[in-house]
Amino acid sequence: MTLVSVRGVTRRFGEVTALDDVSLDIEQGEFFALLGPSGCGKTTLLRILAGFERPDSGEVLLDGADLLALPPHRRPVNLMFQSYALFPHLSVEKNIAYGLERERLAKAEIRERVAEVLETIGLGGAARRRPDQLSGGQRQRVALARAIVKRPRLLLLDEPLSALDKKVRAEMQLELKRLQHEVGITFVVVTHDQEEAMSLADRIAVLHGGGVEQVDPPVALYERPRTRFTADFVGANNLFHGTLRAQGVEVAGVGLLPCDVPADAALGTAVDLAVRPENIAFTDAGVLRGTVLDTSFYGGQSRVSIAVPGVAQPVEVTAAGASPVAQGAEVQLGWSPAHAVLLP
Amino acid sequence: MRSRWAFAPFWLTYLFLYAPIAVLVVMSFNAADTPYTWGGFSTHWYGELASDTKIREGLVNTLIVATGSTVLATVLGTLLAVGMARYTRSKVLGALATLPAILPDLVLAIGLLAFYSAIQATLGLHSVLAAHTVFGMAFVATVVRTRLTHADLSLEEASRDLGAGAFTTFVRITLPGLMPGIVAGALLAFTLSIDEFVIAFFTAGPKDPTLPIVIYSMVRFGVTPEINALATVLLAVSFTAVILVQRVTRLTDSLR
């Protein structure tokens, strides 16, 4: 069931178009990610959903009703700010109770719900502390608790993990997923970190230059990117520019690179071919020949860069364990046609 | 290791600053009738001070003016600061709001007197109170604006997001955040009003002079140690205010 429907939303700031005719559907109960580099319009879209920005044109529906007609404080939508925006003069429990007090609930019910959510985030002992007495991870939990205690239809999270150090990030990542299952609220997370988006979300929308490039579950997005931008932005990729032929892509000065060509493809057009580093293998009868520039060992795997004459960027290859080739070696590379992705 | 004499200029500066004040305090306990020669220890002049009706009336007038102008200046100055932060980025408007605080008192005094005569207002405590509100407001607005520039705008958005309307957000979130600045500004306005002479002299009516005007008219007929006692009391009040301001500023830092 569709919870939020964004239709043809455009927002300009002076000369800059932050959002250009964006349309998206967010399903009830899913964990949705808006992924893109800074300036792609993801934060503007989030602020439109929260009510702090208005689109110049287009509409946003929540449960089929016009969301834009409501001011921010009347929307069943809550936002977890990137800076957390905890009220510094209020204790943890007062911060969490703030939203419930605005609904004019009975004192007893507020107390009960605050205690309950403090238990859920494991901060029952810190109820009376001030925000400045908490660690980064604890602050993030309080910000989350303050938003979910309102039981919104939609919870927005602005770069939720960016302010945390690496170890706490991993913990909070699991925590966020667990909470989302537990409370059953629809989550929309905004992030520039593709790993964060892939590990958290059920579906990801890749935004670029104010437009939606692709909306897909993480695995599909990674394995079948549909645009050159997505292929390049989500995970590492080797991109080759050439002309489409019946058996593959012909790259000038390199040769014919194999891929599956659909029957209805327009042969002879300019296309890009994307091949993931982990899908390229060292073989004796490869399609690319080159010299090993550099190898680096990352524990479980090694990354090898290879200079291939005719290809501008070095080709990146990931191999399990230690590198099977040494720097300066002449190697041949190949891949199965099924692993190469054609991009228009 | 630096010689202890290297600090001599430092201590000399303090001596220069505080020697006159020390002399004043000591002389207020002088038993003699002249303020220049020591005639033994006495609290006699403090008793004189307490029974001097002119001084008492002047003090009451000053307190009325200081309290009233502080309340007005604090409310108006805070609203001015918030309004400027919200609705304008004009540097000129910002400078104009600060100007009464740095303008020479004499300019403000003459201007106010001219204004009061132009609108044919009768002079009295109310005219001093309004005059003191003018520069008090400028001080409060300046202090509160400094605090506003450090304020986290996402706090107000968070409040709206959690279901609070504009008014609730202002009272529950914006004001508490500004409170240290507001209190510091109010204390500043209060202490400045208490010993303000020039503007009060120009705008006060002949029947109800404020304390500085009373002191001025007393001094014209020669200084008695009673003045020293009065100055010592005022000194104690000012010191307390300064310490309070510092406390509040420290509070501000701890909130950051």
Coordinates of C-alpha atoms in Angstrom, one line a residue:
Chain A
M1 CA 0.0 0.0 0.0
T2 CA 1.3 3.4 -0.9
L3 CA 1.8 5.7 2.1
V4 CA 3.5 8.7 0.5
S5 CA 3.1 9.8 -3.1
V6 CA 5.4 12.5 -4.5
R7 CA 4.1 13.8 -7.8
G8 CA 6.0 16.1 -10.1
V9 CA 7.6 18.1 -7.3
T10 CA 9.8 21.0 -8.5
R11 CA 11.7 23.4 -6.2
R12 CA 14.0 26.2 -7.3
F13 CA 16.2 28.4 -5.2
G14 CA 16.9 31.4 -7.4
E15 CA 18.9 30.1 -10.3
V16 CA 19.4 26.6 -8.8
T17 CA 16.9 23.9 -9.4
A18 CA 17.0 21.7 -6.3
L19 CA 14.3 19.4 -7.3
D20 CA 13.3 18.9 -11.0
D21 CA 9.9 17.2 -11.5
V22 CA 10.5 14.4 -8.9
S23 CA 7.9 11.6 -8.6
L24 CA 8.2 8.8 -6.0
D25 CA 6.0 6.4 -4.1
I26 CA 6.9 5.2 -0.6
E27 CA 5.2 2.1 0.6
Q28 CA 3.6 1.7 4.1
G29 CA 6.0 0.1 6.5
E30 CA 9.1 0.1 4.4
F31 CA 12.6 1.5 5.1
F32 CA 13.2 3.9 2.2
A33 CA 16.5 5.7 1.4
L34 CA 17.1 8.9 -0.6
L35 CA 20.7 8.5 -1.7
G36 CA 22.8 11.1 -3.5
P37 CA 25.8 13.4 -3.4
S38 CA 25.5 16.8 -1.7
G39 CA 23.4 19.2 -3.8
C40 CA 21.3 16.4 -5.4
G41 CA 18.1 17.7 -3.7
K42 CA 17.6 14.9 -1.2
T43 CA 17.6 17.3 1.8
T44 CA 15.2 19.6 0.0
L45 CA 12.8 16.7 -0.6
L46 CA 13.1 15.7 3.1
R47 CA 12.3 19.2 4.2
I48 CA 9.3 19.3 1.9
L49 CA 8.0 16.1 3.5
A50 CA 8.6 17.6 7.0
G51 CA 6.9 20.9 6.0
F52 CA 9.9 23.3 6.3
E53 CA 10.0 23.9 2.5
R54 CA 7.2 24.3 0.0
P55 CA 7.6 23.0 -3.6
D56 CA 7.1 25.5 -6.4
S57 CA 4.9 23.0 -8.2
G58 CA 3.7 19.4 -7.8
E59 CA 1.9 17.6 -5.0
V60 CA 2.6 15.3 -2.1
L61 CA 0.0 12.9 -0.8
L62 CA 0.0 11.1 2.5
D63 CA -2.6 8.3 2.6
G64 CA -4.2 9.9 -0.4
A65 CA -4.7 13.3 1.3
D66 CA -2.9 16.5 0.5
L67 CA 0.1 16.8 2.9
L68 CA 1.2 20.2 1.7
A69 CA -1.9 21.8 3.1
L70 CA -0.8 21.0 6.6
P71 CA 1.8 23.2 8.5
P72 CA 4.7 21.2 10.0
H73 CA 3.2 21.0 13.5
R74 CA 0.0 19.4 12.2
R75 CA 1.7 16.7 10.1
P76 CA 1.8 13.0 11.2
V77 CA 5.4 13.2 10.2
N78 CA 8.5 13.5 12.4
L79 CA 12.0 14.4 11.5
M80 CA 15.2 13.3 13.2
F81 CA 17.6 16.1 12.6
Q82 CA 21.2 15.6 11.5
S83 CA 22.4 17.7 14.4
Y84 CA 19.8 15.8 16.6
A85 CA 18.5 19.3 17.7
L86 CA 17.9 18.1 21.3
F87 CA 16.6 21.0 23.5
P88 CA 19.7 21.8 25.6
H89 CA 17.7 23.2 28.6
L90 CA 15.5 20.2 29.0
S91 CA 16.4 16.7 30.4
V92 CA 16.2 13.6 28.3
E93 CA 12.7 12.7 29.5
K94 CA 11.4 16.3 29.1
N95 CA 12.9 16.3 25.5
I96 CA 11.0 13.1 24.7
A97 CA 7.8 14.3 26.5
Y98 CA 7.8 17.6 24.6
G99 CA 6.0 16.3 21.5
L100 CA 3.4 14.4 23.6
E101 CA 2.7 17.4 25.8
R102 CA 1.8 19.3 22.5
E103 CA -0.8 16.7 21.9
R104 CA -2.3 17.6 25.3
L105 CA -2.3 14.0 26.4
A106 CA -2.9 13.1 30.1
K107 CA 0.2 13.3 32.3
A108 CA 0.0 9.6 33.3
E109 CA -0.1 8.6 29.6
I110 CA 2.9 10.8 28.8
R111 CA 4.9 9.3 31.7
E112 CA 4.0 5.8 30.6
R113 CA 4.9 6.3 26.9
V114 CA 8.2 8.2 27.8
A115 CA 9.2 5.3 30.1
E116 CA 8.3 2.8 27.5
V117 CA 10.4 4.4 24.7
L118 CA 13.3 5.0 27.1
E119 CA 13.3 1.3 27.8
T120 CA 13.2 0.5 24.0
I121 CA 16.3 2.6 23.4
G122 CA 18.0 1.3 26.5
L123 CA 18.4 4.7 28.2
G124 CA 16.2 4.2 31.2
G125 CA 19.0 5.2 33.6
A126 CA 19.7 8.5 31.8
A127 CA 16.2 10.0 32.0
R128 CA 17.1 13.0 34.1
R129 CA 20.4 13.9 32.3
R130 CA 20.9 16.9 30.1
P131 CA 21.8 16.4 26.5
D132 CA 25.3 17.8 27.0
Q133 CA 25.9 15.0 29.5
L134 CA 25.3 12.3 26.9
S135 CA 27.7 10.6 24.4
G136 CA 27.1 11.0 20.6
G137 CA 25.4 7.6 20.4
Q138 CA 23.2 8.3 23.3
R139 CA 22.1 11.7 21.9
Q140 CA 21.2 10.0 18.6
R141 CA 19.0 7.5 20.5
V142 CA 17.3 10.3 22.4
A143 CA 16.6 12.1 19.1
L144 CA 15.2 8.9 17.7
A145 CA 13.1 8.3 20.8
R146 CA 11.7 11.8 20.7
A147 CA 10.5 11.3 17.1
I148 CA 9.1 7.8 17.4
V149 CA 7.3 8.4 20.7
K150 CA 4.8 10.5 18.7
R151 CA 4.0 7.4 16.7
P152 CA 4.1 9.3 13.3
R153 CA 2.9 7.7 10.1
L154 CA 6.3 8.6 8.6
L155 CA 9.7 9.1 10.3
L156 CA 12.3 11.1 8.4
L157 CA 16.0 10.7 9.3
D158 CA 18.5 13.2 8.0
E159 CA 22.0 11.6 7.7
P160 CA 21.3 9.7 10.9
L161 CA 24.7 8.1 11.3
S162 CA 27.1 10.7 10.0
A163 CA 27.9 12.3 13.3
L164 CA 28.9 9.0 14.9
D165 CA 32.3 7.3 15.0
K166 CA 32.8 4.0 13.1
K167 CA 32.1 1.5 15.9
V168 CA 29.0 3.3 17.2
R169 CA 27.7 3.6 13.6
A170 CA 27.7 -0.2 13.1
E171 CA 25.8 -0.6 16.4
M172 CA 23.2 2.1 15.5
Q173 CA 22.8 0.7 12.1
L174 CA 21.5 -2.6 13.5
E175 CA 19.6 -0.7 16.2
L176 CA 17.7 1.4 13.6
K177 CA 16.7 -1.7 11.6
R178 CA 15.5 -3.5 14.8
L179 CA 13.5 -0.5 15.9
Q180 CA 11.9 -0.1 12.5
H181 CA 10.7 -3.7 12.6
E182 CA 9.5 -3.2 16.2
V183 CA 7.6 0.0 15.8
G184 CA 6.4 -0.7 12.3
I185 CA 6.7 3.0 11.2
T186 CA 7.7 3.9 7.7
F187 CA 11.2 5.3 7.7
V188 CA 12.7 7.6 5.1
V189 CA 16.5 8.1 5.5
V190 CA 18.5 10.7 3.6
T191 CA 22.2 9.9 3.1
H192 CA 25.1 10.5 0.9
D193 CA 26.7 7.3 2.1
Q194 CA 25.8 4.4 -0.3
E195 CA 26.9 1.7 2.2
E196 CA 24.6 3.2 4.8
A197 CA 21.7 3.3 2.4
M198 CA 22.3 -0.3 1.2
S199 CA 22.7 -1.8 4.6
L200 CA 19.6 0.0 6.1
A201 CA 17.0 0.4 3.3
D202 CA 14.4 -1.9 1.7
R203 CA 14.4 0.4 -1.3
I204 CA 16.7 3.2 -2.4
A205 CA 16.1 6.2 -4.6
V206 CA 19.2 7.5 -6.2
L207 CA 19.0 11.3 -6.7
H208 CA 21.2 13.3 -9.0
G209 CA 21.0 17.0 -10.0
G210 CA 17.5 17.3 -8.6
G211 CA 16.1 14.2 -10.5
V212 CA 15.5 10.6 -9.6
E213 CA 18.0 8.3 -11.4
Q214 CA 16.7 5.0 -10.2
V215 CA 14.5 3.4 -7.5
D216 CA 15.2 -0.2 -6.6
P217 CA 16.0 -2.6 -3.7
P218 CA 19.7 -2.5 -2.8
V219 CA 20.7 -5.7 -4.5
A220 CA 19.0 -4.8 -7.8
L221 CA 20.5 -1.3 -7.6
Y222 CA 24.0 -2.7 -7.2
E223 CA 23.7 -5.5 -9.7
R224 CA 21.6 -3.7 -12.4
P225 CA 22.3 0.0 -12.3
R226 CA 20.3 1.7 -15.1
T227 CA 22.3 4.9 -15.5
R228 CA 25.9 5.8 -15.8
F229 CA 25.6 8.0 -12.6
T230 CA 24.1 5.2 -10.5
A231 CA 26.7 2.7 -11.8
D232 CA 29.5 5.0 -10.8
F233 CA 28.0 6.3 -7.5
V234 CA 26.8 3.0 -6.0
G235 CA 29.8 0.9 -5.3
A236 CA 33.0 0.7 -7.3
N237 CA 32.6 0.1 -11.0
N238 CA 34.6 -0.1 -14.2
L239 CA 33.0 1.9 -17.0
F240 CA 33.8 1.5 -20.7
H241 CA 32.4 3.8 -23.4
G242 CA 31.8 2.3 -26.8
T243 CA 29.4 1.3 -29.6
L244 CA 26.8 -1.3 -29.2
R245 CA 27.3 -4.4 -31.5
A246 CA 25.3 -7.7 -31.6
Q247 CA 27.9 -9.6 -29.4
G248 CA 28.9 -6.8 -27.1
V249 CA 30.3 -3.3 -26.9
E250 CA 33.1 -2.2 -29.3
V251 CA 35.6 0.1 -27.7
A252 CA 37.9 2.0 -30.0
G253 CA 41.5 0.8 -29.7
V254 CA 40.6 -2.0 -27.3
G255 CA 38.3 -4.4 -29.0
L256 CA 34.9 -6.1 -28.5
L257 CA 33.9 -6.4 -24.8
P258 CA 31.3 -9.1 -24.1
C259 CA 27.9 -8.6 -22.6
D260 CA 24.3 -9.8 -23.0
V261 CA 22.7 -7.7 -25.7
P262 CA 18.9 -7.6 -25.6
A263 CA 17.1 -8.6 -28.9
D264 CA 15.4 -5.2 -29.2
A265 CA 18.6 -3.1 -28.6
A266 CA 19.4 -0.4 -31.1
L267 CA 22.7 -1.6 -32.5
G268 CA 25.3 1.0 -33.5
T269 CA 24.4 3.5 -30.7
A270 CA 26.9 4.9 -28.2
V271 CA 26.6 3.1 -24.8
D272 CA 28.5 2.5 -21.6
L273 CA 29.4 -0.8 -20.2
A274 CA 29.8 -1.3 -16.4
V275 CA 31.6 -4.3 -14.9
R276 CA 32.1 -4.6 -11.1
P277 CA 35.7 -5.2 -9.9
E278 CA 34.7 -8.5 -8.2
N279 CA 33.3 -9.8 -11.5
I280 CA 36.5 -9.4 -13.4
A281 CA 38.9 -12.4 -13.4
F282 CA 42.5 -13.0 -14.4
T283 CA 42.4 -15.5 -17.3
D284 CA 44.7 -16.8 -20.1
A285 CA 42.3 -15.8 -22.8
G286 CA 40.9 -12.5 -21.7
V287 CA 39.4 -9.5 -23.6
L288 CA 41.6 -6.9 -22.0
R289 CA 45.4 -6.9 -21.8
G290 CA 47.3 -4.6 -19.4
T291 CA 50.1 -4.0 -16.9
V292 CA 49.6 -4.2 -13.1
L293 CA 50.0 -0.7 -11.7
D294 CA 49.4 -1.4 -8.0
T295 CA 48.1 -4.0 -5.6
S296 CA 46.7 -3.4 -2.1
F297 CA 45.8 -6.0 0.4
Y298 CA 42.7 -5.4 2.6
G299 CA 42.7 -8.6 4.7
G300 CA 40.0 -10.7 3.2
Q301 CA 40.6 -9.4 -0.3
S302 CA 43.0 -7.5 -2.5
R303 CA 42.4 -4.7 -5.0
V304 CA 44.5 -4.6 -8.1
S305 CA 44.7 -1.6 -10.6
I306 CA 45.6 -2.4 -14.1
A307 CA 46.6 0.1 -16.9
V308 CA 44.9 -1.0 -20.1
P309 CA 46.0 0.8 -23.3
G310 CA 43.0 2.6 -24.8
V311 CA 41.1 2.9 -21.5
A312 CA 41.5 6.2 -19.7
Q313 CA 40.9 5.0 -16.1
P314 CA 42.9 2.1 -14.7
V315 CA 40.7 -1.0 -14.5
E316 CA 40.0 -2.1 -10.9
V317 CA 39.9 -5.8 -10.0
T318 CA 39.0 -7.4 -6.7
A319 CA 40.5 -10.8 -5.9
A320 CA 39.9 -13.0 -2.8
G321 CA 42.9 -13.3 -0.4
A322 CA 46.3 -12.0 -1.4
S323 CA 46.9 -10.6 -4.9
P324 CA 47.6 -13.4 -7.4
V325 CA 49.7 -11.0 -9.6
A326 CA 52.6 -8.8 -8.8
Q327 CA 53.2 -5.1 -9.7
G328 CA 54.5 -4.7 -13.3
A329 CA 53.1 -8.1 -14.5
E330 CA 51.4 -8.4 -17.9
V331 CA 47.9 -9.8 -17.4
Q332 CA 44.7 -10.6 -19.3
L333 CA 41.3 -9.9 -17.9
G334 CA 37.9 -11.4 -18.7
W335 CA 34.3 -11.7 -17.4
S336 CA 31.1 -13.6 -18.0
P337 CA 28.8 -11.6 -20.3
A338 CA 26.0 -11.9 -17.7
H339 CA 28.0 -9.8 -15.3
A340 CA 28.4 -6.9 -17.6
V341 CA 25.7 -4.2 -17.4
L342 CA 24.7 -2.2 -20.4
L343 CA 24.0 1.5 -19.7
P344 CA 22.2 3.8 -22.3
Chain B
M1 CA 62.1 32.2 34.7
R2 CA 60.7 35.8 34.4
S3 CA 61.6 38.3 37.0
R4 CA 58.8 39.2 39.4
W5 CA 59.5 42.9 38.5
A6 CA 58.2 42.1 35.0
F7 CA 54.7 42.2 36.5
A8 CA 55.2 45.6 38.1
P9 CA 53.4 47.5 35.3
F10 CA 50.5 45.0 35.6
W11 CA 50.1 45.7 39.4
L12 CA 50.7 49.5 38.9
T13 CA 47.7 49.5 36.5
Y14 CA 45.5 47.9 39.1
L15 CA 46.8 50.4 41.7
F16 CA 45.9 53.2 39.3
L17 CA 42.4 51.7 38.8
Y18 CA 41.6 51.0 42.4
A19 CA 43.5 53.4 44.6
P20 CA 40.9 56.2 44.3
I21 CA 38.1 53.7 45.1
A22 CA 40.0 52.4 48.1
V23 CA 40.5 55.9 49.4
L24 CA 36.8 56.6 49.0
V25 CA 35.8 53.5 50.9
V26 CA 38.3 54.2 53.7
M27 CA 37.2 57.8 54.0
S28 CA 33.5 56.8 54.3
F29 CA 34.4 55.5 57.8
N30 CA 36.1 58.8 58.7
A31 CA 34.8 60.4 61.9
A32 CA 36.0 63.9 60.9
D33 CA 33.8 66.5 59.2
T34 CA 36.0 67.0 56.2
P35 CA 36.5 64.3 53.6
Y36 CA 40.3 65.0 53.3
T37 CA 41.7 64.5 56.8
W38 CA 41.4 61.3 58.9
G39 CA 39.8 61.8 62.3
G40 CA 39.4 58.2 63.5
F41 CA 37.0 55.3 62.6
S42 CA 33.2 55.9 62.7
T43 CA 30.1 54.6 60.9
H44 CA 28.5 58.0 61.8
W45 CA 28.1 59.0 58.1
Y46 CA 26.2 55.9 57.2
G47 CA 23.7 56.9 59.9
E48 CA 23.5 60.5 58.5
L49 CA 23.0 59.0 55.1
A50 CA 20.1 56.8 56.2
S51 CA 18.3 59.8 57.8
D52 CA 18.8 62.2 54.8
T53 CA 15.4 62.5 53.2
K54 CA 16.7 64.2 50.1
I55 CA 19.0 61.2 49.4
R56 CA 16.2 58.7 50.3
E57 CA 13.8 60.4 47.9
G58 CA 16.5 60.5 45.2
L59 CA 17.2 56.8 45.7
V60 CA 13.4 55.9 45.5
N61 CA 13.2 57.9 42.3
T62 CA 16.2 56.2 40.8
L63 CA 14.9 52.8 41.7
I64 CA 11.6 53.5 40.1
V65 CA 13.3 54.7 36.9
A66 CA 15.8 51.9 36.9
T67 CA 13.3 49.1 37.5
G68 CA 10.7 50.5 35.1
S69 CA 13.2 51.2 32.3
T70 CA 14.8 47.8 32.7
V71 CA 11.5 46.0 32.4
L72 CA 10.6 48.0 29.3
A73 CA 14.0 47.8 27.8
T74 CA 14.3 44.0 28.4
V75 CA 10.9 43.2 26.8
L76 CA 11.3 45.6 23.8
G77 CA 15.0 44.9 23.3
T78 CA 14.5 41.1 23.2
L79 CA 11.6 41.5 20.8
L80 CA 13.7 43.8 18.6
A81 CA 16.6 41.4 18.6
V82 CA 14.4 38.4 17.6
G83 CA 12.5 40.5 15.0
M84 CA 15.8 41.6 13.4
A85 CA 17.2 38.1 13.4
R86 CA 14.0 36.7 11.8
Y87 CA 13.0 39.4 9.3
T88 CA 16.0 41.4 8.1
R89 CA 19.6 41.0 7.2
S90 CA 20.1 44.8 6.8
K91 CA 23.4 46.0 8.4
V92 CA 22.0 49.5 8.6
L93 CA 19.0 48.5 10.7
G94 CA 21.3 46.5 12.9
A95 CA 23.7 49.4 13.4
L96 CA 20.7 51.7 14.1
A97 CA 19.5 49.4 16.8
T98 CA 22.9 49.5 18.6
L99 CA 23.5 53.3 18.0
P100 CA 21.7 54.6 21.2
A101 CA 24.1 52.4 23.3
I102 CA 27.2 54.0 21.9
L103 CA 25.9 57.5 21.1
P104 CA 27.4 60.2 23.5
D105 CA 24.9 60.6 26.3
L106 CA 24.9 64.4 25.7
V107 CA 23.6 63.9 22.2
L108 CA 20.9 61.6 23.3
A109 CA 20.0 64.0 26.2
I110 CA 19.7 67.1 24.0
G111 CA 17.8 65.1 21.4
L112 CA 15.3 63.8 24.0
L113 CA 14.8 67.2 25.6
A114 CA 14.1 68.7 22.1
F115 CA 11.7 65.9 21.4
Y116 CA 9.9 66.3 24.7
S117 CA 9.5 70.0 24.2
A118 CA 8.3 69.5 20.6
I119 CA 5.5 67.2 21.8
Q120 CA 5.0 69.5 24.8
A121 CA 5.4 66.6 27.3
T122 CA 5.7 67.5 31.0
L123 CA 9.0 66.4 32.5
G124 CA 9.0 64.1 35.4
L125 CA 10.0 60.5 36.4
H126 CA 8.1 59.2 33.4
S127 CA 10.2 61.2 31.0
V128 CA 13.5 59.9 32.6
L129 CA 12.1 56.4 32.5
A130 CA 11.3 56.6 28.8
A131 CA 14.7 58.2 28.1
H132 CA 16.5 55.4 30.0
T133 CA 14.5 52.8 28.1
V134 CA 15.9 54.2 24.9
F135 CA 19.5 53.3 25.6
G136 CA 18.7 50.3 27.8
M137 CA 16.8 48.8 24.9
A138 CA 19.8 49.2 22.6
F139 CA 22.0 47.4 25.1
V140 CA 19.6 44.5 25.6
A141 CA 19.0 44.2 21.9
T142 CA 22.8 44.1 21.2
V143 CA 23.5 41.4 23.9
V144 CA 20.5 39.3 22.9
R145 CA 21.5 39.5 19.2
T146 CA 25.0 38.2 19.9
R147 CA 23.4 35.2 21.6
L148 CA 20.9 34.8 18.7
T149 CA 23.8 34.5 16.2
H150 CA 25.0 31.4 18.0
A151 CA 21.5 29.9 18.3
D152 CA 20.7 26.6 16.6
L153 CA 17.9 27.2 14.2
S154 CA 17.1 23.5 14.0
L155 CA 15.9 23.7 17.6
E156 CA 12.9 25.8 16.5
E157 CA 12.2 23.5 13.6
A158 CA 12.4 20.5 15.9
S159 CA 9.8 22.1 18.1
R160 CA 7.5 22.8 15.2
D161 CA 8.1 19.3 14.0
L162 CA 7.1 17.9 17.4
G163 CA 3.7 19.6 17.2
A164 CA 4.3 23.1 18.7
G165 CA 2.9 26.2 17.1
A166 CA 4.9 29.4 16.6
F167 CA 3.9 30.9 20.0
T168 CA 4.6 27.8 22.0
T169 CA 7.9 27.4 20.2
F170 CA 8.9 30.9 21.1
V171 CA 8.0 30.6 24.8
R172 CA 9.2 27.1 25.4
I173 CA 12.3 26.8 23.1
T174 CA 13.5 30.2 21.8
L175 CA 13.2 32.2 25.1
P176 CA 15.0 29.7 27.4
G177 CA 17.8 29.6 24.9
L178 CA 18.1 33.4 24.9
M179 CA 17.6 33.7 28.7
P180 CA 21.3 34.1 29.7
G181 CA 21.6 37.0 27.2
I182 CA 18.3 38.5 28.3
V183 CA 19.3 38.4 32.0
A184 CA 22.8 39.9 31.2
G185 CA 21.2 42.6 29.1
A186 CA 18.7 43.4 31.9
L187 CA 21.4 43.7 34.5
L188 CA 23.4 45.9 32.2
A189 CA 20.4 48.2 31.6
F190 CA 19.7 48.3 35.3
T191 CA 23.2 49.3 36.4
L192 CA 23.5 51.8 33.7
S193 CA 20.3 53.4 34.6
I194 CA 21.1 53.6 38.3
D195 CA 24.1 56.0 37.9
E196 CA 23.1 57.7 34.7
F197 CA 23.4 61.5 35.2
V198 CA 23.5 63.4 31.9
I199 CA 20.3 62.1 30.3
A200 CA 18.5 62.2 33.7
F201 CA 19.6 65.8 34.3
F202 CA 18.2 66.9 30.9
T203 CA 14.9 65.0 31.1
A204 CA 14.0 65.0 34.8
G205 CA 11.4 67.4 36.2
P206 CA 12.5 69.8 39.0
K207 CA 10.4 68.1 41.6
D208 CA 11.7 64.6 41.5
P209 CA 15.4 64.4 40.8
T210 CA 17.1 61.0 40.6
L211 CA 20.0 60.1 43.0
P212 CA 22.9 61.2 40.7
I213 CA 21.2 64.6 40.4
V214 CA 20.8 64.8 44.2
I215 CA 24.5 64.0 44.7
Y216 CA 25.5 66.5 42.1
S217 CA 23.6 69.3 43.8
M218 CA 25.1 68.2 47.2
V219 CA 28.6 68.2 45.9
R220 CA 28.2 71.8 44.6
F221 CA 28.2 73.0 48.2
G222 CA 31.3 71.0 49.1
V223 CA 32.0 67.3 49.6
T224 CA 31.0 65.8 53.0
P225 CA 32.0 62.2 54.0
E226 CA 28.3 61.4 53.7
I227 CA 28.9 61.4 49.9
N228 CA 31.7 58.9 50.5
A229 CA 29.3 56.6 52.4
L230 CA 26.8 56.9 49.7
A231 CA 29.4 56.1 47.0
T232 CA 30.5 53.1 49.0
V233 CA 27.0 51.7 49.1
L234 CA 26.6 52.3 45.4
L235 CA 29.9 50.6 44.8
A236 CA 28.7 47.5 46.7
V237 CA 25.6 47.4 44.6
S238 CA 27.5 47.7 41.3
F239 CA 30.0 45.0 42.4
T240 CA 27.1 42.6 43.1
A241 CA 25.7 43.3 39.7
V242 CA 29.0 42.7 38.0
I243 CA 29.5 39.4 39.7
L244 CA 25.9 38.4 38.8
V245 CA 26.6 39.2 35.2
Q246 CA 29.7 37.1 35.2
R247 CA 27.8 34.2 36.8
V248 CA 25.2 34.4 34.1
T249 CA 27.8 34.5 31.4
R250 CA 29.5 31.4 32.8
L251 CA 26.1 29.8 32.8
T252 CA 25.9 30.7 29.1
D253 CA 29.2 29.0 28.4
S254 CA 28.1 25.8 30.2
L255 CA 25.0 25.6 28.0
R256 CA 27.0 25.7 24.8

